[in-house]
C-alpha cells in the first residue's frame, strides 16, 4: 500500500459544471457585446508597431536614388550572425560603393548593430515584419530590394535623448 | 666607437626605466628598448633623414625648458626623458588637433583604416571634437604614378615618401608642392615617378594618402590575414608579409630583415607574387595505369592520392635504377628539391636540369643587398645544392629510363616530350600541354600554399609559411614525395614541414646544423656559404 491516501469530498456546489459554464458564458457575452473589443482582424487590420520595433532592413538612398552605402564593411564585421555579404568596388567617379550587398533576413537576429555601426546612416532596420516568402532564396535581400523597401525605419534611440539618460 | 675619448654606450632614464644604448642612438630608438613607442609620423627607421617636422615625437627632458623631438635628440648619459608627461601629451594632442583640421575623416572608405597612425593617435589623444568652424579644404585625389594613387586630403605631409625616394632610392622625382594647408605631394614638374622601388612609398605612408591602385577598396585591414613569407621573384629573397582575404592574395608588403632587404622590396616582386597563384591549376592526381572505363588503357585518369602514390611507388620499385633525366623548377622549395633528389638517386638519375628565366635588374642604391636580380627564380641556389644543372633552351626528354619533372612549365618542349621515357612522372602546380604525356601527374602546392624554405643568392636559408589553402587535392611536394619514398621503405611519410626539414638537415650537407626553429623568421646562412664564412650570426654557430 502506498501510504494513506486522503480522500477529500468535493462540495457539490463546486463539482457541478453548470455554475462554471454559466460564468464562462457570461464573460463571453460580456466581451461579445462590449464596445472595447480587443480581437484584431489581422491581416485586414495591422498591428500598430512601436517606433523602435526592429524588423526588415531598409537601405537609405541619396536624392538621385543611389544607395547611401559606402561599402565600408563595418556591418558585416559587427554582425553577430554573419548575415551580411558585402563586396566593395569603385565606380566610374572613383567612389567606393557596394557592388554586392546582401542581407539574409532568415539568418538575421534583428539586433540592430548594423544600423548602429553604419557611419553614413545607410542601412536601417525597419518597422516591418511581414516578409513571408515561398522560398528561402527570396529571404536574401539584395541591394535593389533593400532600396525598394518603403516601410518606416527603426528609431534605435530617442533623438531627444540619444544616450538614454 | 671610442673615438676622441667618447664612450661606446650611454645610460639614460626613459619613463623611469634606466636603459643603456650605444652612443649616438636617438631617444626615439632608445625608448623602444624599454618598450615605449613614441608616436611618430616623419621618423622611419629605414629612412636616414630625420627632419623632425611632424612634431609628434616631442618628449620632455628634465632640465630643458622646451620639449625636444626624440627622433633627432641623441641619447646622452644621465638624461631623464619623460615621454608621457602632461606637457608632452598636450603637445601631441595639439599636433593631432591641427592634423585633423583638414583631414576628411573618411575612415569608413579609407584603405588604411585599422592600420593608420593618425587614426590610432586620434584615439589615444581622445581627440573627439574639432574647435574649427571653417569648412575643410578639399583637394581630391591624384595619380602620382601609373599604379599609385595619392589622396591629398588624407595626407599629413610627413614627407616619408619624398624622403624615401630622395634619400633611399636616390630619385628626386617626388616633392612637396605648395605650402601650409595647401601643401601636397606631387612629382617634380616634367618628371614622372617610375622607379622600380616606388611601391615602398605606400608602405611608409603612415596614413591612407598613398594607396596602390590595385588595392584600392579591395579589403579592410581587419579582414586580412598576414603570413610571413619570402618573395619568390628573384634570388634576393626579400622577406615579405602576404596579406590574404578569402584565400586570395590581396597585398604584399616587405618585412624587415636587415641582412637581406632592410625595410623594402621592389615593385616587380609585389606584382609577381600577387600573380603567382592565379591561373588554372592541377588539382587531382592522374595516372596512366590502364584502368578506368577506357579499353585502350592509354588514358590519364583521375584517382585518389592513395591509389596514385601506390601505383607510382610500384612503378618506381619495378624500374630499379634505369637512369634517365630530370627537369626541376628553380622555384621549388629546398624540401621539395631534397625529396626529389632522394627519389632521383633511387632511380639512378644524376642529371637535373633547371632553367632560370632572365629579366632586367634594378638596384636600390643605398641598400647593397637589395637588388632585383636577373635570375627570375627564388631558389636556383637550392636547386644547385641538390645536383641541379643550369640549362638553356627547351628541355628534351631522354631516350629511355625515367623522366621526372618538378613543377617546370616545360615551355618550348615538343609535343611528344617524354614519350620515349620508360616512366614519366610529373609533379606540378599546373598542367602544361607536354605534361599530359606523363604516366603520372601529382598535383603539388605553390610556395604560398605550403611551409618551406628557399635558399637565396648568398645561400641564406629563409622560411616561408602557408598563406593559402591549396586547390583541390594539391599537396606540398615534400608531403607527396615523402609518401612515395615511404612506400619504397625509405623514411617516413611527413605531414609537417619540420619533419621534412629535419631529414634534409640530417642528410644534405648544405643544411647541416640548421633547424626549422633556429632559422626563425629572419633566415640563416647555409653551411659553408660565404655569408657563414663572413661570420654572419646564424643558429648553426649559436647551437655549436
XYZ file of C-alpha atoms in Angstrom:
709
model
C 0.000 0.000 0.000
C 1.430 3.368 -0.996
C 0.730 5.047 2.287
C -2.517 6.576 3.379
C -4.436 8.399 0.696
C -6.639 11.112 1.969
C -9.849 11.272 0.061
C -11.447 14.670 0.117
C -15.101 15.009 -0.669
C -15.683 17.921 -3.054
C -18.639 20.060 -2.181
C -21.498 19.638 -4.602
C -21.542 23.336 -5.385
C -18.021 23.199 -6.726
C -18.138 19.934 -8.586
C -21.126 20.963 -10.674
C -20.145 22.398 -14.069
C -23.317 24.311 -14.515
C -22.272 27.220 -12.424
C -18.834 27.456 -14.083
C -20.287 27.154 -17.561
C -22.751 29.890 -16.841
C -19.974 32.078 -15.555
C -17.867 31.453 -18.646
C -20.749 32.192 -20.956
C -21.391 35.418 -19.130
C -17.809 36.516 -19.732
C -18.125 35.562 -23.387
C -21.335 37.532 -23.724
C -19.864 40.487 -21.921
C -16.886 40.640 -24.323
C -19.081 39.983 -27.322
C -21.237 42.980 -26.563
C -18.505 45.168 -25.104
C -17.648 48.342 -27.057
C -13.860 47.857 -26.461
C -13.324 44.527 -28.159
C -9.623 43.585 -28.401
C -9.697 40.952 -31.136
C -7.695 42.225 -34.089
C -8.870 41.480 -37.600
C -5.398 40.620 -38.945
C -4.459 40.856 -41.807
C -7.218 43.350 -42.606
C -6.200 45.258 -39.548
C -2.437 45.704 -38.984
C -0.567 45.939 -35.765
C 0.470 49.362 -34.673
C 4.181 48.899 -34.113
C 6.352 50.812 -31.705
C 8.859 53.165 -33.380
C 11.711 51.075 -32.018
C 10.466 47.807 -33.493
C 13.361 46.078 -35.208
C 12.260 44.352 -38.403
C 13.036 44.048 -42.107
C 16.044 46.060 -43.261
C 15.858 49.054 -45.496
C 18.632 50.929 -47.324
C 18.527 54.710 -47.346
C 19.161 56.411 -50.682
C 20.561 59.688 -51.916
C 18.284 62.103 -53.750
C 19.359 60.637 -57.076
C 18.303 57.160 -55.996
C 21.765 55.730 -55.303
C 22.111 53.724 -52.128
C 23.881 55.656 -49.394
C 26.109 52.695 -48.585
C 29.835 53.392 -48.994
C 30.779 49.716 -48.581
C 32.939 50.384 -45.542
C 32.486 46.842 -44.310
C 31.542 47.695 -40.742
C 28.136 45.984 -40.791
C 29.442 42.575 -41.952
C 32.184 42.974 -39.351
C 29.862 43.767 -36.468
C 27.069 41.371 -37.485
C 26.979 38.628 -34.821
C 25.441 36.040 -37.171
C 27.309 36.863 -40.401
C 24.150 37.502 -42.368
C 25.531 40.411 -44.420
C 27.557 39.836 -47.556
C 29.416 42.826 -48.959
C 31.781 43.195 -51.884
C 33.140 46.727 -52.271
C 34.106 48.230 -55.612
C 34.990 51.514 -57.231
C 32.538 53.290 -59.511
C 33.327 55.478 -62.552
C 33.803 58.587 -60.433
C 36.223 56.795 -58.112
C 33.744 56.494 -55.250
C 33.543 53.394 -53.155
C 30.231 51.566 -53.421
C 28.767 48.171 -52.685
C 28.957 46.006 -55.797
C 27.215 43.235 -53.890
C 25.225 43.857 -50.722
C 23.006 41.092 -49.447
C 21.267 40.530 -46.146
C 19.933 37.121 -45.261
C 16.800 38.048 -43.325
C 16.348 34.414 -42.348
C 19.649 34.314 -40.543
C 19.348 37.844 -39.153
C 18.540 38.144 -35.455
C 17.484 41.809 -35.802
C 19.902 43.040 -33.181
C 20.261 46.408 -34.898
C 24.054 46.535 -34.687
C 24.311 47.178 -38.432
C 22.196 50.277 -38.146
C 24.067 51.394 -35.073
C 27.511 50.953 -36.619
C 26.752 52.454 -40.027
C 28.828 55.639 -40.393
C 26.645 57.091 -43.155
C 23.218 56.044 -41.869
C 22.585 53.882 -44.904
C 21.406 50.530 -43.591
C 18.445 50.594 -41.228
C 16.169 48.113 -39.625
C 12.523 48.783 -40.344
C 9.231 48.915 -38.523
C 8.011 45.977 -40.553
C 7.699 42.253 -40.079
C 5.596 40.836 -42.910
C 8.130 39.106 -45.117
C 6.769 35.626 -45.684
C 8.106 34.028 -48.856
C 7.621 30.824 -50.785
C 11.348 30.075 -50.958
C 14.378 30.510 -48.749
C 16.285 32.274 -51.514
C 13.757 35.079 -51.510
C 14.760 35.844 -47.925
C 18.160 37.022 -49.089
C 17.567 40.675 -49.820
C 19.926 42.226 -52.349
C 20.737 45.909 -52.530
C 17.999 46.632 -55.052
C 15.359 45.064 -52.848
C 16.654 46.798 -49.723
C 16.390 50.127 -51.534
C 12.829 49.331 -52.692
C 11.538 48.835 -49.141
C 9.115 51.583 -48.182
C 8.340 50.996 -44.524
C 9.434 53.302 -41.723
C 12.924 52.839 -40.398
C 13.570 51.884 -36.819
C 14.357 54.601 -34.309
C 17.079 52.851 -32.367
C 17.279 55.692 -29.918
C 15.261 58.715 -28.951
C 16.606 61.701 -30.929
C 15.953 63.891 -27.867
C 17.923 61.581 -25.640
C 20.390 59.607 -27.752
C 22.382 58.300 -24.789
C 19.247 57.144 -22.924
C 19.880 59.336 -19.941
C 83.245 53.735 -31.086
C 85.789 55.001 -28.634
C 86.826 57.972 -30.699
C 88.008 61.231 -29.120
C 87.539 59.599 -25.766
C 83.779 59.191 -26.335
C 82.104 56.311 -24.581
C 80.719 53.379 -26.533
C 77.476 53.363 -24.613
C 75.337 55.840 -22.750
C 72.887 55.226 -19.935
C 69.738 57.264 -19.634
C 66.354 57.039 -17.968
C 63.206 56.890 -20.063
C 59.856 56.958 -18.305
C 61.531 55.881 -15.091
C 63.355 52.921 -16.664
C 67.120 53.005 -16.971
C 68.478 51.823 -20.312
C 71.941 51.515 -21.779
C 72.265 52.047 -25.514
C 75.140 52.546 -27.957
C 76.162 56.149 -28.040
C 74.685 58.010 -30.979
C 71.316 56.285 -30.547
C 68.359 58.631 -30.814
C 65.991 58.832 -27.903
C 63.077 57.528 -30.022
C 65.059 54.318 -30.659
C 66.299 54.068 -27.092
C 62.683 54.315 -25.930
C 61.829 51.215 -27.966
C 64.373 49.299 -25.882
C 62.252 49.923 -22.814
C 59.016 49.185 -24.663
C 57.890 52.748 -25.187
C 56.826 53.608 -28.722
C 56.908 57.364 -29.012
C 54.247 58.490 -31.512
C 55.806 59.498 -34.812
C 54.956 60.336 -38.397
C 58.029 61.654 -40.132
C 60.510 59.321 -38.420
C 61.010 55.945 -40.115
C 63.859 53.650 -39.080
C 64.673 52.868 -42.713
C 64.900 56.457 -43.909
C 68.178 58.147 -42.934
C 66.955 61.751 -42.880
C 65.102 62.991 -39.808
C 63.623 66.414 -40.387
C 61.744 66.368 -37.048
C 58.943 68.187 -38.775
C 55.839 66.323 -37.681
C 56.379 67.385 -34.030
C 54.649 64.216 -32.919
C 57.583 62.670 -31.054
C 58.178 65.608 -28.717
C 59.303 64.452 -25.284
C 60.139 66.228 -22.081
C 63.751 66.119 -20.941
C 64.440 67.109 -17.371
C 66.452 70.290 -17.116
C 65.493 71.531 -20.562
C 62.916 74.283 -20.809
C 61.351 73.147 -24.082
C 60.157 69.845 -25.443
C 62.618 68.036 -27.700
C 61.909 65.943 -30.786
C 63.036 62.468 -29.764
C 63.791 61.354 -33.345
C 66.770 63.711 -33.618
C 67.718 64.001 -29.945
C 70.790 61.913 -29.196
C 70.673 59.875 -26.054
C 73.187 61.126 -23.504
C 74.374 59.996 -20.110
C 72.154 60.878 -17.169
C 69.421 62.178 -19.421
C 65.984 61.818 -17.843
C 63.319 61.569 -20.529
C 59.614 61.625 -19.935
C 57.578 60.642 -22.978
C 54.181 60.826 -21.344
C 54.326 63.912 -19.145
C 51.430 66.339 -19.243
C 53.330 68.832 -21.369
C 54.376 66.158 -23.867
C 50.846 64.820 -24.050
C 49.340 68.262 -24.520
C 51.801 68.996 -27.310
C 50.889 65.739 -29.025
C 47.200 66.446 -28.687
C 47.700 69.860 -30.295
C 49.504 68.281 -33.233
C 46.672 65.806 -33.734
C 44.127 68.578 -33.484
C 45.962 70.530 -36.169
C 46.231 67.491 -38.437
C 42.532 66.805 -38.069
C 41.559 70.343 -39.041
C 41.621 69.422 -42.719
C 41.593 65.644 -42.535
C 38.408 64.343 -44.191
C 37.832 61.623 -41.542
C 36.787 59.263 -44.320
C 37.979 56.258 -42.342
C 34.958 54.180 -43.455
C 36.192 54.170 -47.038
C 39.918 54.609 -46.427
C 42.099 51.603 -47.146
C 44.409 52.417 -44.250
C 41.654 52.325 -41.622
C 42.732 49.971 -38.884
C 46.401 50.360 -39.833
C 46.527 54.144 -39.711
C 48.747 56.069 -37.349
C 46.551 59.150 -37.483
C 43.539 57.059 -36.509
C 45.476 55.404 -33.684
C 46.825 58.622 -32.231
C 43.490 60.410 -32.589
C 42.036 57.694 -30.392
C 44.952 57.750 -27.987
C 44.754 61.505 -27.538
C 40.976 61.262 -27.293
C 40.530 63.947 -29.915
C 36.772 63.752 -30.294
C 35.771 67.198 -31.442
C 37.162 69.911 -33.629
C 37.176 73.505 -32.479
C 37.342 74.723 -36.070
C 34.150 76.054 -37.652
C 35.675 76.761 -41.052
C 34.967 74.313 -43.858
C 37.706 71.774 -44.571
C 39.870 72.329 -47.621
C 39.179 69.748 -50.299
C 41.896 68.660 -52.710
C 40.710 65.369 -54.148
C 42.920 62.635 -55.399
C 45.673 62.342 -57.914
C 47.507 59.587 -59.725
C 51.168 60.135 -58.966
C 52.384 57.116 -60.900
C 50.805 54.516 -63.131
C 49.865 52.376 -60.146
C 49.843 54.619 -57.084
C 47.032 56.953 -56.093
C 47.502 59.962 -53.860
C 44.601 61.107 -51.664
C 45.760 64.615 -50.841
C 43.101 65.271 -48.216
C 44.332 62.435 -46.028
C 47.987 63.432 -46.223
C 49.751 64.661 -43.091
C 52.814 65.903 -45.072
C 55.252 63.775 -43.091
C 57.371 63.590 -46.291
C 58.323 59.980 -45.666
C 57.531 59.219 -49.321
C 59.535 62.173 -50.605
C 62.477 61.243 -48.415
C 62.297 57.564 -49.296
C 62.564 58.449 -52.962
C 65.234 61.073 -52.429
C 67.404 59.518 -49.719
C 66.895 55.774 -50.117
C 66.088 55.339 -53.809
C 68.124 58.446 -54.754
C 65.464 59.550 -57.182
C 64.281 63.104 -56.597
C 61.106 62.911 -58.626
C 58.771 63.443 -55.656
C 58.392 66.819 -53.985
C 56.151 68.656 -51.582
C 54.334 71.251 -53.654
C 52.856 74.447 -52.174
C 52.968 75.336 -48.504
C 50.902 75.421 -45.368
C 47.456 73.881 -45.645
C 47.789 73.801 -49.427
C 50.839 71.552 -49.328
C 50.624 68.269 -51.202
C 52.898 65.605 -52.610
C 53.492 65.698 -56.333
C 56.009 64.702 -58.940
C 58.565 67.317 -59.857
C 57.329 69.307 -62.878
C 58.332 67.457 -66.007
C 59.312 64.317 -64.108
C 57.477 61.061 -63.751
C 57.503 58.615 -60.903
C 58.714 55.398 -62.500
C 61.236 53.970 -60.071
C 61.350 50.169 -59.734
C 61.159 50.583 -55.931
C 58.461 53.250 -55.764
C 55.908 50.878 -54.240
C 57.633 51.339 -50.900
C 56.240 54.853 -50.571
C 52.848 53.226 -49.999
C 54.262 51.144 -47.155
C 55.959 54.067 -45.437
C 52.856 56.260 -45.636
C 51.593 56.419 -42.039
C 48.052 57.252 -43.198
C 45.960 56.305 -46.223
C 47.230 59.032 -48.512
C 49.204 56.755 -50.807
C 47.483 53.600 -51.996
C 48.314 51.047 -54.657
C 45.683 51.277 -57.319
C 45.179 47.521 -57.405
C 44.461 47.513 -53.674
C 42.008 50.425 -53.574
C 38.792 49.325 -51.862
C 39.861 45.672 -52.012
C 39.886 44.709 -48.352
C 39.577 46.221 -44.904
C 42.614 45.728 -42.737
C 40.728 43.575 -40.233
C 39.514 41.198 -42.957
C 43.021 40.193 -43.958
C 45.292 37.520 -42.567
C 49.006 38.270 -42.591
C 51.530 35.500 -43.239
C 55.302 35.767 -43.061
C 56.790 34.698 -46.358
C 59.620 35.219 -48.808
C 59.307 36.850 -52.214
C 59.943 34.265 -54.968
C 60.553 36.875 -57.662
C 64.341 36.699 -57.746
C 67.210 35.122 -55.751
C 67.364 38.085 -53.345
C 64.565 36.521 -51.321
C 63.097 39.659 -49.811
C 61.230 38.940 -46.597
C 57.590 39.801 -47.114
C 54.218 39.664 -45.441
C 51.430 38.238 -47.571
C 48.006 39.636 -46.779
C 45.233 37.290 -47.781
C 41.481 37.518 -47.786
C 39.144 34.671 -48.663
C 42.033 32.531 -49.918
C 43.269 35.227 -52.283
C 46.467 37.232 -52.033
C 45.381 40.859 -51.895
C 48.556 42.614 -50.858
C 52.260 42.034 -50.351
C 54.359 44.129 -48.022
C 58.076 43.998 -47.261
C 59.055 42.578 -43.871
C 62.098 43.997 -42.147
C 65.278 41.953 -42.396
C 68.487 43.927 -42.026
C 70.565 41.181 -43.669
C 68.513 40.963 -46.853
C 66.073 43.638 -47.845
C 66.150 46.147 -44.984
C 62.590 47.569 -44.960
C 61.987 47.474 -48.707
C 61.166 45.375 -51.735
C 60.848 46.027 -55.454
C 57.664 46.562 -57.434
C 58.349 43.566 -59.651
C 58.287 41.333 -56.588
C 54.982 42.731 -55.397
C 53.222 42.226 -58.691
C 54.846 38.882 -59.399
C 53.834 37.475 -56.027
C 50.214 38.538 -56.371
C 50.097 36.803 -59.762
C 51.814 33.620 -58.535
C 48.643 31.901 -57.512
C 46.436 32.841 -60.439
C 45.576 30.582 -63.327
C 44.300 27.078 -63.841
C 45.850 24.567 -61.505
C 46.395 20.840 -61.411
C 44.073 19.654 -58.677
C 43.771 15.872 -58.909
C 46.374 13.082 -59.182
C 46.296 11.495 -62.626
C 47.768 8.111 -63.578
C 48.020 6.103 -66.793
C 47.621 2.609 -65.369
C 45.338 1.064 -67.969
C 42.419 1.175 -65.573
C 39.252 3.200 -65.830
C 36.488 2.775 -68.362
C 38.627 3.189 -71.483
C 39.562 -0.161 -73.034
C 42.766 1.107 -74.617
C 44.193 1.797 -71.154
C 46.265 4.635 -72.518
C 44.394 7.485 -70.898
C 45.370 9.521 -67.838
C 42.647 9.017 -65.311
C 41.932 10.885 -62.089
C 42.419 8.829 -58.938
C 42.691 9.444 -55.208
C 46.050 10.018 -53.560
C 46.428 6.541 -52.074
C 45.915 4.894 -55.474
C 48.230 7.328 -57.219
C 51.017 7.003 -54.651
C 50.749 3.206 -54.515
C 50.936 2.999 -58.282
C 53.862 5.435 -58.600
C 55.789 3.625 -55.846
C 55.109 0.299 -57.544
C 56.388 1.631 -60.879
C 59.490 3.139 -59.293
C 60.226 -0.124 -57.480
C 59.776 -2.101 -60.701
C 62.065 0.218 -62.644
C 65.052 -0.212 -60.383
C 67.733 2.266 -61.397
C 67.356 2.753 -65.145
C 68.913 6.232 -65.192
C 67.307 8.994 -67.227
C 66.891 12.687 -66.674
C 65.010 15.246 -64.635
C 63.788 18.779 -65.137
C 63.303 20.775 -61.950
C 61.952 24.217 -61.281
C 64.293 26.715 -59.628
C 61.164 27.972 -57.834
C 60.763 24.729 -55.907
C 61.465 24.802 -52.176
C 64.557 23.209 -50.635
C 62.460 20.422 -49.113
C 60.820 19.607 -52.457
C 64.219 19.527 -54.150
C 65.703 17.385 -51.387
C 62.997 14.739 -51.576
C 63.151 14.799 -55.331
C 66.903 14.269 -55.205
C 66.376 11.290 -52.893
C 63.929 9.809 -55.381
C 66.234 10.571 -58.327
C 69.154 8.847 -56.600
C 66.991 5.770 -56.210
C 66.206 5.878 -59.934
C 69.853 6.434 -60.792
C 69.171 9.824 -62.353
C 72.154 12.118 -61.807
C 71.234 14.978 -64.074
C 68.592 17.505 -63.056
C 68.368 20.443 -65.399
C 66.806 23.693 -64.299
C 66.166 26.697 -66.437
C 66.147 30.174 -64.973
C 64.207 32.869 -66.829
C 66.114 36.125 -67.071
C 64.868 39.666 -66.632
C 66.022 43.198 -66.147
C 67.870 44.118 -62.986
C 67.202 47.023 -60.670
C 69.139 48.308 -57.683
C 68.252 50.283 -54.615
C 71.386 52.439 -54.285
C 71.529 52.681 -50.504
C 70.819 49.019 -49.713
C 73.540 46.915 -51.366
C 71.949 43.521 -50.662
C 68.582 44.528 -52.073
C 68.563 44.162 -55.805
C 66.139 42.847 -58.354
C 68.439 40.224 -59.823
C 68.483 38.963 -63.389
C 67.528 35.428 -62.405
C 63.783 35.283 -62.080
C 63.629 32.350 -59.688
C 63.584 32.028 -55.922
C 65.722 29.002 -55.317
C 68.334 28.457 -58.022
C 70.914 28.115 -55.219
C 68.845 25.361 -53.629
C 68.485 23.586 -56.952
C 72.273 23.742 -57.235
C 72.680 22.108 -53.812
C 70.738 19.088 -54.989
C 72.664 18.284 -58.111
C 70.844 20.696 -60.374
C 72.459 21.794 -63.602
C 71.676 25.211 -65.029
C 70.475 24.695 -68.590
C 69.342 26.789 -71.506
C 66.835 26.117 -74.192
C 63.828 23.838 -74.185
C 64.039 20.562 -72.281
C 64.324 17.355 -74.259
C 63.174 14.039 -72.897
C 65.572 11.128 -72.506
C 65.597 8.246 -74.937
C 64.684 5.781 -72.219
C 64.912 5.419 -68.479
C 62.977 7.612 -66.090
C 61.934 11.210 -66.639
C 60.918 13.239 -63.618
C 59.706 16.827 -63.866
C 59.206 19.007 -60.797
C 56.922 21.957 -61.480
C 58.550 23.073 -64.717
C 56.149 24.634 -67.209
C 58.016 22.742 -69.979
C 57.941 25.773 -72.222
C 59.285 25.000 -75.643
C 59.118 21.246 -75.117
C 57.964 19.216 -78.091
C 54.529 17.670 -78.306
C 55.938 14.200 -77.802
C 58.058 15.314 -74.836
C 58.828 12.364 -72.613
C 57.140 9.936 -74.963
C 60.223 7.756 -75.222
C 60.884 7.574 -71.479
C 60.116 4.306 -69.709
C 58.395 6.186 -66.934
C 57.437 9.881 -66.950
C 56.488 11.354 -63.587
C 55.221 14.922 -63.469
C 54.852 16.821 -60.203
C 53.425 20.237 -60.859
C 51.222 23.068 -59.726
C 49.828 23.400 -63.226
C 49.320 21.026 -66.112
C 51.002 22.319 -69.264
C 50.462 20.504 -72.564
C 53.638 18.346 -72.613
C 52.875 17.163 -69.050
C 49.869 15.312 -70.456
C 52.333 12.774 -71.859
C 53.214 11.814 -68.295
C 52.484 8.397 -66.851
C 51.556 10.043 -63.562
C 50.741 13.635 -62.672
C 50.879 14.540 -58.994
C 49.413 17.982 -58.185
C 51.527 19.982 -55.728
C 51.073 23.248 -53.874
C 52.729 26.545 -54.757
C 55.080 28.165 -52.267
C 52.234 30.320 -50.940
C 50.207 27.225 -50.123
C 52.756 25.416 -48.001
C 55.542 25.825 -45.479
C 59.112 25.510 -46.638
C 62.436 27.225 -47.214
C 64.248 28.920 -50.081
C 67.976 29.491 -50.391
C 68.761 32.978 -51.591
C 71.612 34.313 -53.700
C 74.075 34.359 -50.801
C 72.972 30.894 -49.651
C 70.797 32.228 -46.884
C 68.095 29.729 -45.983
C 64.800 31.501 -45.335
C 61.471 30.154 -44.179
C 58.116 30.876 -45.767
C 54.744 29.920 -44.394
C 51.429 28.763 -45.703
C 49.226 31.703 -46.616
C 46.601 29.972 -48.754
C 44.776 26.663 -48.929
C 45.912 24.602 -51.907
C 43.228 23.957 -54.530
C 41.567 20.585 -54.802
C 43.785 17.678 -53.844
C 47.069 19.530 -54.413
C 49.514 18.989 -51.550
C 53.045 20.198 -50.742
C 55.678 18.463 -52.861
C 57.641 17.221 -49.839
C 54.480 15.686 -48.425
C 53.805 13.836 -51.678
C 57.397 12.716 -52.303
C 57.932 11.608 -48.715
C 54.937 9.312 -49.161
C 56.279 7.838 -52.383
C 59.593 7.191 -50.640
C 57.904 5.798 -47.520
C 56.127 3.247 -49.726
C 59.545 2.251 -51.022
C 60.748 1.762 -47.467
C 62.781 4.955 -47.389
C 61.942 7.100 -44.384
C 58.570 8.129 -43.058
C 55.666 9.995 -44.576
C 55.865 13.526 -43.188
C 52.885 15.783 -42.569
C 54.757 18.650 -41.017
C 57.460 20.683 -42.686
C 59.602 20.288 -39.571
C 59.891 16.588 -40.294
C 60.876 17.269 -43.887
C 63.378 19.910 -42.858
C 64.910 17.728 -40.156
C 65.537 14.912 -42.594
C 67.017 17.359 -45.085
C 69.300 18.890 -42.443
C 70.434 15.418 -41.420
C 71.179 14.194 -44.938
C 72.077 17.225 -47.063
C 75.479 18.699 -46.093
C 74.475 22.218 -47.141
C 71.813 22.260 -44.457
C 73.803 20.551 -41.738
C 73.265 22.102 -38.354
C 70.214 24.087 -39.326
C 66.904 23.627 -37.564
C 63.481 24.881 -38.556
C 63.084 26.840 -35.336
C 66.680 28.019 -35.429
C 66.242 29.597 -38.860
C 63.440 31.663 -37.457
C 61.727 34.387 -39.423
C 64.957 36.101 -40.424
C 66.742 33.182 -42.105
C 70.185 31.707 -41.532
C 73.185 31.061 -43.787
C 73.561 27.575 -45.215
C 76.586 25.546 -44.143
C 79.773 26.542 -45.920
C 78.221 29.577 -47.561
C 80.010 32.887 -47.998
C 77.678 34.503 -45.502
C 78.552 31.958 -42.862
C 82.268 32.285 -43.561
C 81.940 36.044 -43.099
C 80.677 35.410 -39.603
C 77.020 36.331 -40.012
C 75.361 35.074 -36.877
C 73.286 32.016 -37.522
C 71.801 29.225 -35.469
C 74.476 26.888 -36.804
C 77.008 28.832 -34.779
C 74.718 29.591 -31.892
C 73.979 25.900 -31.489
C 77.640 24.876 -31.631
